[in-house]
Each structure stands twice: as structure tokens, then as C-alpha cells.
Amino acid sequence: ESVFEQGASSCSLNYIISGTFDVIAHGKTGSTLTAADIFLGEMSFLLNNRRSATIVSRGRGVCIEISKMAFINAIKERPHYGIFLALLLAQRLDQLHELTV
């Protein structure tokens, strides 16, 4: 089952509760995400871009969709959430860099 499609507009991110999800960009599976990866769609969510990949669940998976306003309000109440997201993005960028070297 598709969570969202490459090229779709982005106004939310998804918190992964359970399951395994393939990240497919331009017809190629780039990575696989699980609950240990925490979020789906955070890059386009933060950059106000269209989705850069299609996310497809491998079997049963559960995600919670979080709107931009809900996430901003959560960061206002708990600023460490913003730091946590920044660390997560840095880790993902580092992993991406390792794949391209």
C-alpha cells in the first residue's frame, strides 16, 4: 500500500509506529525504513517541496500523519523535538552521502 507518491504536495510528515516501508524514487528502491527510522517524508515536509519519493508499505504498517501546524506547535511546547529532527536529518544525509561515495 502506498503511503504517498513521488511528486505529491507535502503538508504533513508521518511518524512510523510499526512496519517496513520501501522508499522508491524514479522507479528504484533507495532504502527501507522501519519504526527505528521514526519519520517518513520529513525532507519535503520541512522544505515545502513535493514528495521526492514514493513510500510503499511492505505488508502491514502503521503510521500517524502529523500536520505541519501540529508539528510546529509540538516544537513550541517541546523545543528538543526540533533538535531531535535536526539530528535525524543529519544522520540521513550522512547515510545518503555514504551510499554515493
mmCIF file of C-alpha atoms in Angstrom:
data_model
loop_
_atom_site.group_PDB
_atom_site.id
_atom_site.type_symbol
_atom_site.label_atom_id
_atom_site.label_comp_id
_atom_site.label_asym_id
_atom_site.label_seq_id
_atom_site.Cartn_x
_atom_site.Cartn_y
_atom_site.Cartn_z
ATOM 1 C CA GLU A 1 0.000 0.000 0.000
ATOM 2 C CA SER A 2 1.299 3.451 -0.921
ATOM 3 C CA VAL A 3 1.654 5.991 1.902
ATOM 4 C CA PHE A 4 2.368 8.842 -0.534
ATOM 5 C CA GLU A 5 3.526 9.251 -4.121
ATOM 6 C CA GLN A 6 6.601 10.918 -5.580
ATOM 7 C CA GLY A 7 5.680 14.402 -6.822
ATOM 8 C CA ALA A 8 2.680 14.812 -4.490
ATOM 9 C CA SER A 9 2.404 18.010 -2.472
ATOM 10 C CA SER A 10 3.663 17.836 1.087
ATOM 11 C CA CYS A 11 1.805 19.255 4.069
ATOM 12 C CA SER A 12 2.489 16.539 6.641
ATOM 13 C CA LEU A 13 5.018 14.010 7.793
ATOM 14 C CA ASN A 14 4.396 10.518 9.050
ATOM 15 C CA TYR A 15 5.532 9.000 12.347
ATOM 16 C CA ILE A 16 6.241 5.284 11.889
ATOM 17 C CA ILE A 17 4.591 3.144 14.553
ATOM 18 C CA SER A 18 5.304 -0.258 13.009
ATOM 19 C CA GLY A 19 6.026 -1.976 9.736
ATOM 20 C CA THR A 20 8.548 -1.780 6.941
ATOM 21 C CA PHE A 21 8.398 0.810 4.179
ATOM 22 C CA ASP A 22 10.272 0.998 0.878
ATOM 23 C CA VAL A 23 11.451 4.379 -0.405
ATOM 24 C CA ILE A 24 11.143 4.354 -4.203
ATOM 25 C CA ALA A 25 12.473 7.236 -6.312
ATOM 26 C CA HIS A 26 12.348 7.228 -10.108
ATOM 27 C CA GLY A 27 11.344 3.560 -10.082
ATOM 28 C CA LYS A 28 14.281 2.405 -7.919
ATOM 29 C CA THR A 29 14.131 1.321 -4.289
ATOM 30 C CA GLY A 30 16.603 3.518 -2.462
ATOM 31 C CA SER A 31 16.159 2.420 1.125
ATOM 32 C CA THR A 32 13.861 0.694 3.551
ATOM 33 C CA LEU A 33 12.516 2.380 6.683
ATOM 34 C CA THR A 34 11.148 0.901 9.921
ATOM 35 C CA ALA A 35 9.958 2.276 13.252
ATOM 36 C CA ALA A 36 13.650 2.716 14.179
ATOM 37 C CA ASP A 37 13.810 5.419 11.462
ATOM 38 C CA ILE A 38 10.937 7.292 13.144
ATOM 39 C CA PHE A 39 9.684 9.546 10.307
ATOM 40 C CA LEU A 40 8.627 9.364 6.667
ATOM 41 C CA GLY A 41 8.560 12.440 4.453
ATOM 42 C CA GLU A 42 10.418 14.846 6.709
ATOM 43 C CA MET A 43 12.603 16.381 3.982
ATOM 44 C CA SER A 44 9.799 17.587 1.720
ATOM 45 C CA PHE A 45 7.724 18.497 4.788
ATOM 46 C CA LEU A 46 10.419 20.862 6.076
ATOM 47 C CA LEU A 47 11.422 22.257 2.679
ATOM 48 C CA ASN A 48 7.851 22.772 1.388
ATOM 49 C CA ASN A 49 8.742 20.667 -1.634
ATOM 50 C CA ARG A 50 6.852 17.975 -3.433
ATOM 51 C CA ARG A 51 7.500 14.419 -2.284
ATOM 52 C CA SER A 52 10.868 13.232 -3.574
ATOM 53 C CA ALA A 53 9.922 9.542 -3.407
ATOM 54 C CA THR A 54 7.032 7.137 -3.227
ATOM 55 C CA ILE A 55 6.661 5.305 0.082
ATOM 56 C CA VAL A 56 5.179 1.799 -0.087
ATOM 57 C CA SER A 57 4.407 -0.426 2.888
ATOM 58 C CA ARG A 58 5.724 -3.981 2.837
ATOM 59 C CA GLY A 59 2.723 -5.706 4.330
ATOM 60 C CA ARG A 60 1.038 -4.280 7.394
ATOM 61 C CA GLY A 61 2.418 -0.964 8.594
ATOM 62 C CA VAL A 62 1.070 1.748 10.857
ATOM 63 C CA CYS A 63 1.896 5.461 10.599
ATOM 64 C CA ILE A 64 0.467 8.567 12.195
ATOM 65 C CA GLU A 65 0.153 11.541 9.882
ATOM 66 C CA ILE A 66 1.275 14.789 11.552
ATOM 67 C CA SER A 67 0.251 18.115 10.040
ATOM 68 C CA LYS A 68 2.729 20.950 9.745
ATOM 69 C CA MET A 69 0.808 23.065 12.267
ATOM 70 C CA ALA A 70 0.671 20.203 14.789
ATOM 71 C CA PHE A 71 4.416 19.662 14.475
ATOM 72 C CA ILE A 72 5.180 23.383 14.816
ATOM 73 C CA ASN A 73 3.011 23.553 17.935
ATOM 74 C CA ALA A 74 4.799 20.496 19.363
ATOM 75 C CA ILE A 75 8.178 22.183 18.794
ATOM 76 C CA LYS A 76 6.936 25.348 20.510
ATOM 77 C CA GLU A 77 5.939 23.296 23.560
ATOM 78 C CA ARG A 78 8.961 20.984 23.462
ATOM 79 C CA PRO A 79 11.902 22.645 21.647
ATOM 80 C CA HIS A 80 14.017 19.499 21.929
ATOM 81 C CA TYR A 81 11.768 17.941 19.237
ATOM 82 C CA GLY A 82 13.309 20.377 16.752
ATOM 83 C CA ILE A 83 16.821 19.367 17.785
ATOM 84 C CA PHE A 84 15.841 15.711 17.517
ATOM 85 C CA LEU A 85 14.542 16.237 13.966
ATOM 86 C CA ALA A 86 17.731 18.109 13.006
ATOM 87 C CA LEU A 87 19.836 15.185 14.273
ATOM 88 C CA LEU A 88 17.685 12.713 12.371
ATOM 89 C CA LEU A 89 18.084 14.692 9.146
ATOM 90 C CA ALA A 90 21.851 14.930 9.642
ATOM 91 C CA GLN A 91 22.050 11.148 10.090
ATOM 92 C CA ARG A 92 20.010 10.533 6.942
ATOM 93 C CA LEU A 93 22.136 12.938 4.914
ATOM 94 C CA ASP A 94 25.264 11.210 6.215
ATOM 95 C CA GLN A 95 23.873 7.808 5.188
ATOM 96 C CA LEU A 96 22.977 9.165 1.750
ATOM 97 C CA HIS A 97 26.499 10.547 1.358
ATOM 98 C CA GLU A 98 27.987 7.140 2.255
ATOM 99 C CA LEU A 99 25.845 5.500 -0.453
ATOM 100 C CA THR A 100 27.048 7.904 -3.137
ATOM 101 C CA VAL A 101 30.781 7.742 -2.317
#
